[in-house]
mmCIF file of C-alpha atoms in Angstrom:
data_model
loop_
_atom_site.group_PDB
_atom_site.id
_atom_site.type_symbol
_atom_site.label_atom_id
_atom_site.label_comp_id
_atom_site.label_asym_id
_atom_site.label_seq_id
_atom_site.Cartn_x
_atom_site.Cartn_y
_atom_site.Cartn_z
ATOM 1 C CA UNK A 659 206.166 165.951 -0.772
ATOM 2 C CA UNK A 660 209.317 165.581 1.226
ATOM 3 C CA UNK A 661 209.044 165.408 5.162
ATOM 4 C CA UNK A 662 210.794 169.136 6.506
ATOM 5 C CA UNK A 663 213.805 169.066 7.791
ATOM 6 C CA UNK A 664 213.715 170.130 11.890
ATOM 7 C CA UNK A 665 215.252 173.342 12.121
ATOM 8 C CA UNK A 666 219.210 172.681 13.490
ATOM 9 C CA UNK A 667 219.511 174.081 16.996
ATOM 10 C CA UNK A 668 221.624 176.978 17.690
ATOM 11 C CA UNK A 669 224.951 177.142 19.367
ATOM 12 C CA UNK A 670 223.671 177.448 23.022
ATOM 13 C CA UNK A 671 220.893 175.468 22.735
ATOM 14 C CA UNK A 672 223.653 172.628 21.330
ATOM 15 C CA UNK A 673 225.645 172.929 24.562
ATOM 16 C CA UNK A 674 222.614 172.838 26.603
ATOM 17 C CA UNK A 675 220.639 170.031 25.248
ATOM 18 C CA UNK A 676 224.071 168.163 25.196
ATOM 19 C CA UNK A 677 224.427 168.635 29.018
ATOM 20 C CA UNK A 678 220.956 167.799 30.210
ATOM 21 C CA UNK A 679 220.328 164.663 31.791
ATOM 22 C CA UNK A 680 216.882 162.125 31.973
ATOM 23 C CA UNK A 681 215.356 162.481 34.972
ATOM 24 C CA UNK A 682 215.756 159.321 36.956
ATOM 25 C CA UNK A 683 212.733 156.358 36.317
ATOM 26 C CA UNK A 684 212.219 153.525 39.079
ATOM 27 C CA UNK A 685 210.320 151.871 36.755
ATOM 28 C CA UNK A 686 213.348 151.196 34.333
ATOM 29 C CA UNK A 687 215.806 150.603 37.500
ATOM 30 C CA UNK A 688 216.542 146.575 37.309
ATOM 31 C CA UNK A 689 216.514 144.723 41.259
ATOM 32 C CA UNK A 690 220.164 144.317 40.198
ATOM 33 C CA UNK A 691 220.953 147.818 40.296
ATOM 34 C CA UNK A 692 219.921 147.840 43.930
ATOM 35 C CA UNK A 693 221.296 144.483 45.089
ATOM 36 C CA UNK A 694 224.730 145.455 43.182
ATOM 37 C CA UNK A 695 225.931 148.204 45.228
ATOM 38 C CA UNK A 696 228.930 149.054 42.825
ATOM 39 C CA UNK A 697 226.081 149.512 39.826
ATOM 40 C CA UNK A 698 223.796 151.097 42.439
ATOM 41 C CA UNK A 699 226.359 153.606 43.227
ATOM 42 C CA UNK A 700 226.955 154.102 39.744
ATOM 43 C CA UNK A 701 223.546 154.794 38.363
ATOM 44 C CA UNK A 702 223.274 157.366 41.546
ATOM 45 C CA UNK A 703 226.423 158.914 40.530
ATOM 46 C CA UNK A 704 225.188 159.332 37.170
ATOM 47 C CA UNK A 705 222.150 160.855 37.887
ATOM 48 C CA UNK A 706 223.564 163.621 40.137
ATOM 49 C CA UNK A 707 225.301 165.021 37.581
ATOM 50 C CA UNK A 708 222.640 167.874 36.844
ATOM 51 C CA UNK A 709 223.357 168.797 40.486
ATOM 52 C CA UNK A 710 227.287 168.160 40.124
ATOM 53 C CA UNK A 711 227.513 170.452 37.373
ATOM 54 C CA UNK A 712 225.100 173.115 38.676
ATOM 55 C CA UNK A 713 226.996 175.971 37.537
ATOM 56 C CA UNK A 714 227.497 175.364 34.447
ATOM 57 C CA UNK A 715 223.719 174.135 33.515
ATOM 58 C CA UNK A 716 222.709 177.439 35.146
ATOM 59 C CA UNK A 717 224.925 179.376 33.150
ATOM 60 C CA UNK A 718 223.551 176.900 29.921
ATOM 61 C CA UNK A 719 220.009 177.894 31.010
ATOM 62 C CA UNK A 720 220.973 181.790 30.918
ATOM 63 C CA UNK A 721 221.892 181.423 27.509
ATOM 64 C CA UNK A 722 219.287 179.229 26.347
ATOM 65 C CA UNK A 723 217.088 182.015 27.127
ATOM 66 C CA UNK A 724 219.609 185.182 25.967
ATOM 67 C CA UNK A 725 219.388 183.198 22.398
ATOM 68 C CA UNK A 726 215.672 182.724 22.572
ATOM 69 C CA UNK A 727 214.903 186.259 23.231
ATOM 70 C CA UNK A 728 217.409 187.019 20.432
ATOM 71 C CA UNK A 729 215.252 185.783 17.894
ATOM 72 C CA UNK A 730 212.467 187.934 16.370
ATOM 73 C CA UNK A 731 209.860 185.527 17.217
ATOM 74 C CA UNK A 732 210.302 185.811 21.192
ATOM 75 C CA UNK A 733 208.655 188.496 23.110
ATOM 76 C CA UNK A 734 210.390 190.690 25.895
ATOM 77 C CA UNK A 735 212.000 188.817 28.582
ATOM 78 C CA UNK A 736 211.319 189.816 32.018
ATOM 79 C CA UNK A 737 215.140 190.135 32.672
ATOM 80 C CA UNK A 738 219.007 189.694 30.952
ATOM 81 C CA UNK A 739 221.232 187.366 32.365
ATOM 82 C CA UNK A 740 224.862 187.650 31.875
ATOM 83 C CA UNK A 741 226.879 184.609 31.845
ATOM 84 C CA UNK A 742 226.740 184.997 35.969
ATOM 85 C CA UNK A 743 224.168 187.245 36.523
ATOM 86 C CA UNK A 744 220.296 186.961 37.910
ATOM 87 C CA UNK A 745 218.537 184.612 35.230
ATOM 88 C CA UNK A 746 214.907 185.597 34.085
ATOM 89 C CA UNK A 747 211.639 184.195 35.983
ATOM 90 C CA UNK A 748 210.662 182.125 32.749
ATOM 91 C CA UNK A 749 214.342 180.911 32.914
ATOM 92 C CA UNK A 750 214.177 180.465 36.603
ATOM 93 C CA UNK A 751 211.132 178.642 36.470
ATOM 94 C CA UNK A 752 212.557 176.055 33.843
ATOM 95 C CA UNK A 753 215.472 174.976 35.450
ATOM 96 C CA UNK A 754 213.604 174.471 38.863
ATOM 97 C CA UNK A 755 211.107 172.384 37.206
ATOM 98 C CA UNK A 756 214.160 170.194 35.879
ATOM 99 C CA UNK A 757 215.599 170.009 38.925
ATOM 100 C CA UNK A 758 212.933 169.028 41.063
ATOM 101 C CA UNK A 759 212.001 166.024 38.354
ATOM 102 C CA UNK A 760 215.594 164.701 39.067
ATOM 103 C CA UNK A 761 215.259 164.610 43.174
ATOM 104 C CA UNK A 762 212.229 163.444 43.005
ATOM 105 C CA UNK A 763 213.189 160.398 40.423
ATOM 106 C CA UNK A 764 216.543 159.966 42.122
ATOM 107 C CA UNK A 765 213.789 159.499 46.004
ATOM 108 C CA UNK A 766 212.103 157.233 44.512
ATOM 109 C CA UNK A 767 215.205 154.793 42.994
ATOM 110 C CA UNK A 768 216.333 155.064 46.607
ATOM 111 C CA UNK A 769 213.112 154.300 47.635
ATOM 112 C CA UNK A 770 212.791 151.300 44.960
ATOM 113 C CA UNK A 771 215.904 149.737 46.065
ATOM 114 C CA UNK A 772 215.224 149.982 50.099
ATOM 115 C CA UNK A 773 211.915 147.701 49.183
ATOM 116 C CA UNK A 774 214.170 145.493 46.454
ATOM 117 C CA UNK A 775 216.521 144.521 49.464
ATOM 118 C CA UNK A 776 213.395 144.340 52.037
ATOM 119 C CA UNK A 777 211.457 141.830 49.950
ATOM 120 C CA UNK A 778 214.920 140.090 49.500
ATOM 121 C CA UNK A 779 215.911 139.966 53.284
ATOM 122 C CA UNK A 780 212.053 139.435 54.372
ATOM 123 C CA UNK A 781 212.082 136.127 52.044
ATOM 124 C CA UNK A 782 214.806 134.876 53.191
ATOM 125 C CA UNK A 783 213.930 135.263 57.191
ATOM 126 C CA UNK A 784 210.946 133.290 55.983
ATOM 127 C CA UNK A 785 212.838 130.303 55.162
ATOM 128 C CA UNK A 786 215.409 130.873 58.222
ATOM 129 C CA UNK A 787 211.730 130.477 60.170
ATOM 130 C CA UNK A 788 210.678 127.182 58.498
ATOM 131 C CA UNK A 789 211.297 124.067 60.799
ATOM 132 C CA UNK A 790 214.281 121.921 59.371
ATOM 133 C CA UNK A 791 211.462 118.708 58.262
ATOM 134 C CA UNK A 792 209.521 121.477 56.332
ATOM 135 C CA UNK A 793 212.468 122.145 54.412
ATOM 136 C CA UNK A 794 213.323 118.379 53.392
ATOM 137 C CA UNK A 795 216.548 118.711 53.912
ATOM 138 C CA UNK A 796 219.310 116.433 55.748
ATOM 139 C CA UNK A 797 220.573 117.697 59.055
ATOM 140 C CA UNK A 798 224.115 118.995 57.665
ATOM 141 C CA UNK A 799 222.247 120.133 55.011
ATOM 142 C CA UNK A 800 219.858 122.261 56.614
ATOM 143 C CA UNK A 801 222.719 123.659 58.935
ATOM 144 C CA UNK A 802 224.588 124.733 55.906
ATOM 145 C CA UNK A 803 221.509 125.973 54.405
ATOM 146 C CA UNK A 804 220.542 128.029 57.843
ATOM 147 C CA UNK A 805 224.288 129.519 58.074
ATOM 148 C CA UNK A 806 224.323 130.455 54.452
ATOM 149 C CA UNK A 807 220.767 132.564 54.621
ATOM 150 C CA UNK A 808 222.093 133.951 58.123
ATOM 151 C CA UNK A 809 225.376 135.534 56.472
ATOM 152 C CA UNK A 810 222.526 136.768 53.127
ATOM 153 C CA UNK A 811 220.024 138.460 55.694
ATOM 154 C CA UNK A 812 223.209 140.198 57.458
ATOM 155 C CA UNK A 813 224.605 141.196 53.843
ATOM 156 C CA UNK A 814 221.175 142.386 52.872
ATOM 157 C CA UNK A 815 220.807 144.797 56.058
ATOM 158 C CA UNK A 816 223.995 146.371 55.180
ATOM 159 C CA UNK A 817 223.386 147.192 51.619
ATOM 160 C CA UNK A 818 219.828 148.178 53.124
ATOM 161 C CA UNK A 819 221.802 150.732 55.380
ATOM 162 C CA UNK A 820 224.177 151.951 52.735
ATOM 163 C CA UNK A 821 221.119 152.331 50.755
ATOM 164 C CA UNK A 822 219.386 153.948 53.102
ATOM 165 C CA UNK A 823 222.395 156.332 53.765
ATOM 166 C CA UNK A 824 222.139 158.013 50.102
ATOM 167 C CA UNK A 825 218.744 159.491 51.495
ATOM 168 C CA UNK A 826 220.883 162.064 53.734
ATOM 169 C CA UNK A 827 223.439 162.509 51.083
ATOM 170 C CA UNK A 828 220.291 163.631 48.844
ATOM 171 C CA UNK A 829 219.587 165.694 51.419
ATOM 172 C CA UNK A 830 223.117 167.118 51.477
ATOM 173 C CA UNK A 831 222.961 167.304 47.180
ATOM 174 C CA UNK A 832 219.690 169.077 47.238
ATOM 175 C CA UNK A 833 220.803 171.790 49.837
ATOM 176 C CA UNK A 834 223.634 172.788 47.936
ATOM 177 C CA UNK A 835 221.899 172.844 44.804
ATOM 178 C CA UNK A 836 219.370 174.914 45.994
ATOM 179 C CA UNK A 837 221.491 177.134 47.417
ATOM 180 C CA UNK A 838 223.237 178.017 44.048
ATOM 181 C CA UNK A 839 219.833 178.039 42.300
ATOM 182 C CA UNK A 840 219.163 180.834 44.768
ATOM 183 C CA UNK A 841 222.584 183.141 43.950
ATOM 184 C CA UNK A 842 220.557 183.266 40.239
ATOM 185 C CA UNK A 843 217.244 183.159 40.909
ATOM 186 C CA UNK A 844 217.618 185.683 43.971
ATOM 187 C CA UNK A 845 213.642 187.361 43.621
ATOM 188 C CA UNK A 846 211.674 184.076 42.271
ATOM 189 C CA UNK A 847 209.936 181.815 44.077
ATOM 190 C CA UNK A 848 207.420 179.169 42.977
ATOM 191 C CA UNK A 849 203.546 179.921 42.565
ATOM 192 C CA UNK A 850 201.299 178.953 46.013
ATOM 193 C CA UNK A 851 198.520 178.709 43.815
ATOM 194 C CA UNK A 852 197.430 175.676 41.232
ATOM 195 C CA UNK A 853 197.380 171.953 41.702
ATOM 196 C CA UNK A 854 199.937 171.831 38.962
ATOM 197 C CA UNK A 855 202.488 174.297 41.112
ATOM 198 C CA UNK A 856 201.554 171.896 44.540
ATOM 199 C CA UNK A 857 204.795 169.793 43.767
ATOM 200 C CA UNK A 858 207.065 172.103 43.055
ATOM 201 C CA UNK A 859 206.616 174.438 46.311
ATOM 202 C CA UNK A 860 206.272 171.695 48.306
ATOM 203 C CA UNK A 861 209.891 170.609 47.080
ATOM 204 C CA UNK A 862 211.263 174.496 47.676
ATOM 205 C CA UNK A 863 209.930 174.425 51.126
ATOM 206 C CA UNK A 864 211.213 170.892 52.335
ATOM 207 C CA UNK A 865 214.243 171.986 50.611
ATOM 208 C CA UNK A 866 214.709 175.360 53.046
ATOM 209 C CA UNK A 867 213.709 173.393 55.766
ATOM 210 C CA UNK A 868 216.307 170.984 55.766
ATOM 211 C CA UNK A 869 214.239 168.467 54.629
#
């Protein structure tokens, strides 16, 4: 008996799924990406787009959920949203979920990369700290050696910094974001209650706090 075909997705569900982005994974972020600050700008770039293009993935969300409760299948909604309008709790609550999975995965490829360039410079002071007969090298050689791991350890603090410096334009991002998030989703809030809802408030209050 042949395999069913998968129902084809309807016209705003097309647009949406074709907008949403992966949220970011440290564990598939190479040490290149970090110690490549073109490609680590890059990948960061990339994975701010949900935030970049706010708007529009709000407005995507609304009418995700307009089609859904279209269909005979779907029960009431708790509210309409027009194409600019308040979007519905459910609706609310699905698009905060997706955003907080990207901040949080785009902390912790900051995060990753601050400790890639760390282990780097930390190696590298080790060797800077050997005596020159532990390193069996010749005297020019060892003072070519020394200068060249000097000018590394100085390149690595800066991309360190620079690394370091995305965490405040996250904090910038995440502001803003939340701050259109809140022009839809005016009367929602997330649940104080449940382990699985710990995350998620704790992201909306750091968020109001400037945090």
């Amino acid at each position: 008996m042949p395999n069913p075909q998968p129902q084809p997705q309807l016209g705003s569900q097309v647009h949406y799924a074709q907008g949403r982005t992966s949220p970011p994974d440290a564990a598939r972020i190479s040490p290149e990406s970090c110690t490549q600050l073109s490609l680590f700008k890059d990948l960061m770039r990339e994975y701010r787009k949900i935030d970049d293009g706010i708007t529009m993935r709000l407005n995507r969300t609304a009418a995700q959920f307009r089609e859904r409760d279209r269909t005979p299948a779907a029960g009431p909604s708790s509210a309409s949203a027009g194409p600019a309008g308040p979007l519905p709790d459910d609706a609310c609550a699905f698009f905060w979920t997706e955003l907080v999975a990207n901040w949080k995965g785009r902390l912790q490829v900051v995060q990753y990369c601050v400790n890639v360039v760390d282990s780097s410079r930390e190696a590298k002071r080790s060797v800077l700290a050997l005596e020159p007969k532990d390193l069996a090298l010749g005297e020019d050689q060892d003072a070519r050696t020394r200068r060249r791991l000097q000018a590394e350890v100085y390149a690595d603090e800066v991309k360190r910094n620079q690394i370091r410096d995305e965490m405040t334009v996250e904090r910038i991002i995440r502001q803003r974001s939340f701050d259109a998030f809140r022009a839809r989703c005016k009367f929602w809030t997330p649940p104080r209650t449940g382990a699985a809802n710990d995350e998620a408030r704790k992201w909306w209050d750091d968020v109001q706090q400037g945090k």
